[in-house]
């Protein structure tokens, strides 16, 4: 063996190590992703004394490399010698926690949180807590923002004097000069509150929450809303009013729409956190205001919550509250000037019927559905249609169909093909909800009309729709209702319609089964092989290829094969090509 | 109000950067000057799309009478010329604005923009490099794998300081018209970019989306009467920004009120004096720059002839108005013919908001002391006086008889203009650009 003193097994590792500093980012990234292999080869001792110091200094690299590194280090404990040595991982993660790129810092913090669990309580105080304090008092806000996410993981496992120290550091960060740090602190406030003793939540967290919720920057205030929700879940019911409600009420009426948006967005969490009594006294009026907010973004966010809010209202007074307080606002939103608001409402309004029952639905909700179904914005109409099933359960199909059908028909004939397309996609759903009898009576003709739409995308979707309908209603239904109509189009003077027949057959043959395919469809396809338009002829070849597997071998040999052979000698190149392809796929050669 | 009169100012020339040569390449013409927030760095951008960053020498700073020398720290190509094939338009590489971000770690970050695209640059130092390969020597010669007996982990060794500029983000495809302003929000995570008709709000971390916060494009472009000329965020209130228009008004918007700030909350506009109304009235009232004071209480606007300072609490008229070069009022016709009337002069605040500065023609620049109500006209010139010597102050006279420190209006050179100026955020140091030269002046302590 050449080079007896060399060790061949080292070679791949040597390459990996060298590529840690290759000029090509991709190679560096590969190496970093195999860091565990390198560490394994070096052994725990050299990993600690050589590899980690190198990695600590390697923060100049590209973000993606640093991101991968930060992630790797989160599961590196075994490779440095187990929990006893886990603190060796802190220096590289500390330097990664100060880089400017948010994703890298977040990943470093995530890994730090992970390995904090592997520290013994002593190591936590000796190594981890000092690191948190260093970051928290760093010169640059990047390190201070990273520190915010580390308090909650070390707090529960340290002595009470260190706990006091940690609380103090967190307090300091909450009043940091830079909004970035205050934002980071505000977003971790709820999480930190969860690990604190209840007395400290009251004495420490509440003042911080109040301060952050009235910060001069609305970007900080809006994050305090979420913290408020978490804090509210921690407090006993009797303390809520005194400690958090004033601040939350203030947030719901904040001057900045972004803060109000946040309140609207977190409304159902808030509702759960404060319980039924406060919901009745405070949240109902607040919710009404949000639904009437002057900023459309806020109204839309609130409209999205209508269903969940109503569902979670205390049962005893639910109907009264909805009827007297919520429904009037909802009625106004139905004719809102902003389409996002209307469409948000349309996506949830139908589900109110389950809560309110049949009589209220017919009397109060149905008129609203109808208004929204006629809305000029297609998204609003679609949101209504896609939720028809909830109403169906409550008021029954007859009533629903009488009122809704005209609107659906109108959409089905909309001048915008994208609207028609969307309606087609809901057809199978509607068909399922309405039943076969009703479908035949009212919607079948629409489905057939789409097959001769002048937009290809519609014809294609209509074909696919037929297949789904057959899946729902069965082959017998297909044979009686749609197959004759589809096959009839084979004699149409427009070659595009003749091709639609073929496309339909492609889609339907499998769901209709062998008998219908052989008896009814195949003759039509074969007959079309003499069509004068080449496009039709080559689609015959493709159709035969497609339906071949459904047919039995005698039909294939006796009927399909001669036709394909004939097409294979067609003067048109494409026809030839597809005929030959079909022959080879169906193994008829 | 009539200046220091004759004699010397307290300002003296500190440095001149750039080739002193009459033959100036188009690409070398400076188009942006901006001090960083600490004043330690000074960036210039030029029509060639390059950015040059100067760093203040640390050791000289503490010397008595020490002149804070700025030396080249980093030079890089920020923008390249491009071609928009859809619109058949050339996109110049010229840097329109540079804005520094507040420092977030050891590296420095700045935003630079040309007509269409904003870029975020990182300027960082490196003083260590890894050494030690397994399979090759440091000089690149390959080692035979068979000689491999043990693995080597590279080690970082000190090296000569290297400054790197790397592009971190490119915020493109959001502007149909030419970007005239960028401004970083005090929340440290968003910034705005303004073009002729729209203002967009970006998050620094996201390049694929921006929010349109102002849109003054009329449905029918024939009804267009006004364009946005400058825009800036309030230095302390993250929800407040202003934009100035070609009609001379400035609108203040509150982003708390609604997502789209089509409705302004304040409109700063001075009623026009009917007696001075002329064909040029609208052109010369166009706002060429708007800057908040460091305190956030005041706002300064520059139009063609004047510098106005507004109290944010009073919309009806400015609290102070300074004539920058009132003697040009009689020359507007010829200034219109040679297009000078469309020059966009910038303005800037002194570190403690008590002084303001803006540029003029003939390489003159004007400084106004707000408390003492004094003003001075100084010249950026390397010929008159060596570094360290106090600058003499000039007067422009309309008459024919003049004293030694006077110059006639007809003798002014309109091709030499000072459009771009920046004031050190703390110290009495100003930087301004004449055609291709960067001048740095410093105030002598009393």
CSV table of C-alpha atoms in Angstrom, one decimal, chain B residues 192-359:
chain,number,residue,atom,x,y,z
B,192,UNK,CA,-39.4,54.6,3.2
B,193,UNK,CA,-38.6,55.2,-0.4
B,194,UNK,CA,-40.3,58.0,-2.4
B,195,UNK,CA,-40.6,58.6,-6.1
B,196,UNK,CA,-42.4,61.3,-8.0
B,197,UNK,CA,-45.9,59.9,-7.2
B,198,UNK,CA,-45.6,57.3,-4.6
B,199,UNK,CA,-44.1,56.5,-1.3
B,200,UNK,CA,-43.4,52.9,-0.2
B,201,UNK,CA,-42.7,51.5,3.2
B,202,UNK,CA,-40.2,48.6,3.4
B,203,UNK,CA,-39.1,46.3,6.2
B,204,UNK,CA,-35.4,46.1,6.1
B,205,UNK,CA,-35.5,42.3,6.3
B,206,UNK,CA,-37.9,41.8,3.3
B,207,UNK,CA,-37.0,42.6,-0.3
B,208,UNK,CA,-40.1,41.0,-1.9
B,209,UNK,CA,-42.8,43.3,-0.5
B,210,UNK,CA,-43.3,46.9,0.3
B,211,UNK,CA,-46.4,48.8,1.3
B,212,UNK,CA,-47.6,51.7,-0.6
B,213,UNK,CA,-48.3,54.5,2.0
B,214,UNK,CA,-48.8,57.5,-0.3
B,215,UNK,CA,-50.1,57.5,-3.9
B,216,UNK,CA,-50.8,60.8,-5.5
B,217,UNK,CA,-51.1,59.5,-9.0
B,218,UNK,CA,-54.3,60.8,-10.5
B,219,UNK,CA,-56.5,58.4,-12.4
B,220,UNK,CA,-55.9,60.5,-15.5
B,221,UNK,CA,-52.2,61.5,-15.9
B,222,UNK,CA,-53.3,64.7,-17.7
B,223,UNK,CA,-54.7,65.9,-14.4
B,224,UNK,CA,-51.3,65.7,-12.8
B,225,UNK,CA,-50.3,69.0,-11.2
B,226,UNK,CA,-48.0,68.1,-8.4
B,227,UNK,CA,-45.2,65.6,-7.8
B,228,UNK,CA,-43.4,64.4,-4.6
B,229,UNK,CA,-39.9,65.9,-4.5
B,230,UNK,CA,-38.5,64.9,-1.1
B,231,UNK,CA,-39.6,62.8,1.9
B,232,UNK,CA,-38.3,62.0,5.4
B,233,UNK,CA,-39.3,60.2,8.6
B,234,UNK,CA,-39.5,62.0,11.9
B,235,UNK,CA,-36.3,61.3,13.9
B,236,UNK,CA,-38.1,60.2,17.0
B,237,UNK,CA,-41.8,59.5,16.2
B,238,UNK,CA,-41.9,56.3,14.2
B,239,UNK,CA,-45.4,57.0,12.9
B,240,UNK,CA,-44.7,60.4,11.4
B,241,UNK,CA,-43.2,61.3,8.1
B,242,UNK,CA,-43.4,64.3,5.7
B,243,UNK,CA,-43.2,64.8,2.0
B,244,UNK,CA,-42.6,68.0,0.1
B,245,UNK,CA,-44.0,68.7,-3.3
B,246,UNK,CA,-43.3,70.6,-6.5
B,247,UNK,CA,-45.9,73.1,-5.5
B,248,UNK,CA,-43.9,74.1,-2.4
B,249,UNK,CA,-46.2,72.5,0.2
B,250,UNK,CA,-45.1,69.9,2.8
B,251,UNK,CA,-47.6,67.3,4.1
B,252,UNK,CA,-47.2,65.5,7.4
B,253,UNK,CA,-48.7,62.1,7.6
B,254,UNK,CA,-49.5,59.9,10.6
B,255,UNK,CA,-49.2,56.2,9.9
B,256,UNK,CA,-51.2,55.4,13.0
B,257,UNK,CA,-54.3,56.9,11.4
B,258,UNK,CA,-54.7,54.5,8.5
B,259,UNK,CA,-52.7,52.1,6.4
B,260,UNK,CA,-52.8,54.3,3.4
B,261,UNK,CA,-51.8,57.9,4.2
B,262,UNK,CA,-53.6,59.6,1.4
B,263,UNK,CA,-55.0,62.0,4.0
B,264,UNK,CA,-52.3,64.1,5.5
B,265,UNK,CA,-52.7,65.3,9.1
B,266,UNK,CA,-50.9,68.6,8.6
B,267,UNK,CA,-50.2,70.7,5.6
B,268,UNK,CA,-47.4,73.2,5.8
B,269,UNK,CA,-47.8,75.9,3.2
B,270,UNK,CA,-47.1,79.6,3.0
B,271,UNK,CA,-49.6,81.7,1.2
B,272,UNK,CA,-48.1,83.1,-1.9
B,273,UNK,CA,-47.4,86.8,-2.0
B,274,UNK,CA,-49.4,88.1,-5.0
B,275,UNK,CA,-47.0,91.0,-5.6
B,276,UNK,CA,-44.1,88.7,-6.5
B,277,UNK,CA,-46.1,86.3,-8.6
B,278,UNK,CA,-44.5,85.5,-11.9
B,279,UNK,CA,-44.1,82.8,-14.5
B,280,UNK,CA,-41.4,81.2,-12.3
B,281,UNK,CA,-43.3,81.3,-9.0
B,282,UNK,CA,-44.2,77.6,-9.1
B,283,UNK,CA,-40.8,76.4,-10.2
B,284,UNK,CA,-38.9,78.2,-7.6
B,285,UNK,CA,-41.3,77.2,-4.8
B,286,UNK,CA,-40.7,73.5,-5.5
B,287,UNK,CA,-39.3,71.8,-2.4
B,288,UNK,CA,-35.8,70.4,-3.1
B,289,UNK,CA,-35.1,69.0,0.3
B,290,UNK,CA,-36.9,68.6,3.6
B,291,UNK,CA,-35.1,67.8,6.9
B,292,UNK,CA,-36.3,67.4,10.5
B,293,UNK,CA,-34.2,69.0,13.2
B,294,UNK,CA,-32.4,66.5,15.5
B,295,UNK,CA,-34.9,67.4,18.2
B,296,UNK,CA,-37.8,66.6,16.0
B,297,UNK,CA,-39.5,69.9,16.9
B,298,UNK,CA,-38.7,71.7,13.6
B,299,UNK,CA,-38.5,71.0,10.0
B,300,UNK,CA,-36.4,72.8,7.4
B,301,UNK,CA,-37.4,73.0,3.7
B,302,UNK,CA,-35.3,74.3,0.9
B,303,UNK,CA,-36.8,75.8,-2.3
B,304,UNK,CA,-34.9,77.5,-5.0
B,305,UNK,CA,-34.2,80.8,-3.3
B,306,UNK,CA,-35.0,80.3,0.3
B,307,UNK,CA,-34.5,78.1,3.3
B,308,UNK,CA,-37.5,77.9,5.6
B,309,UNK,CA,-37.8,76.6,9.1
B,310,UNK,CA,-41.2,75.4,10.3
B,311,UNK,CA,-42.4,74.6,13.8
B,312,UNK,CA,-44.3,71.4,13.5
B,313,UNK,CA,-47.0,73.0,15.6
B,314,UNK,CA,-47.6,75.8,13.1
B,315,UNK,CA,-48.7,75.0,9.6
B,316,UNK,CA,-49.6,78.4,8.3
B,317,UNK,CA,-46.1,79.9,7.9
B,318,UNK,CA,-42.5,79.1,8.7
B,319,UNK,CA,-41.0,80.5,11.9
B,320,UNK,CA,-37.9,81.5,10.1
B,321,UNK,CA,-37.1,82.3,6.4
B,322,UNK,CA,-33.6,82.7,5.1
B,323,UNK,CA,-32.7,84.1,1.7
B,324,UNK,CA,-30.0,81.9,0.3
B,325,UNK,CA,-29.4,83.9,-2.8
B,326,UNK,CA,-32.1,86.5,-3.1
B,327,UNK,CA,-30.0,88.4,-5.6
B,328,UNK,CA,-30.9,85.7,-8.2
B,329,UNK,CA,-34.5,86.8,-8.3
B,330,UNK,CA,-33.8,89.2,-11.1
B,331,UNK,CA,-31.9,86.5,-13.0
B,332,UNK,CA,-34.6,83.8,-13.1
B,333,UNK,CA,-35.1,84.2,-16.8
B,334,UNK,CA,-31.5,83.2,-17.7
B,335,UNK,CA,-31.5,80.6,-15.0
B,336,UNK,CA,-34.5,79.1,-16.6
B,337,UNK,CA,-32.8,79.1,-20.0
B,338,UNK,CA,-29.7,77.3,-18.7
B,339,UNK,CA,-31.9,74.9,-16.6
B,340,UNK,CA,-30.2,76.0,-13.4
B,341,UNK,CA,-33.6,76.8,-12.0
B,342,UNK,CA,-34.3,73.1,-11.7
B,343,UNK,CA,-31.3,72.4,-9.5
B,344,UNK,CA,-32.2,70.6,-6.4
B,345,UNK,CA,-30.2,72.0,-3.4
B,346,UNK,CA,-30.0,70.0,-0.2
B,347,UNK,CA,-29.9,71.5,3.2
B,348,UNK,CA,-28.7,70.3,6.6
B,349,UNK,CA,-28.9,71.0,10.3
B,350,UNK,CA,-25.9,71.6,12.6
B,351,UNK,CA,-25.5,69.1,15.4
B,352,UNK,CA,-27.3,71.2,18.0
B,353,UNK,CA,-29.9,72.5,15.6
B,354,UNK,CA,-28.8,76.1,16.2
B,355,UNK,CA,-27.2,76.4,12.7
B,356,UNK,CA,-28.3,75.4,9.3
B,357,UNK,CA,-26.4,75.1,6.0
B,358,UNK,CA,-27.2,74.9,2.3
B,359,UNK,CA,-25.5,75.4,-1.0
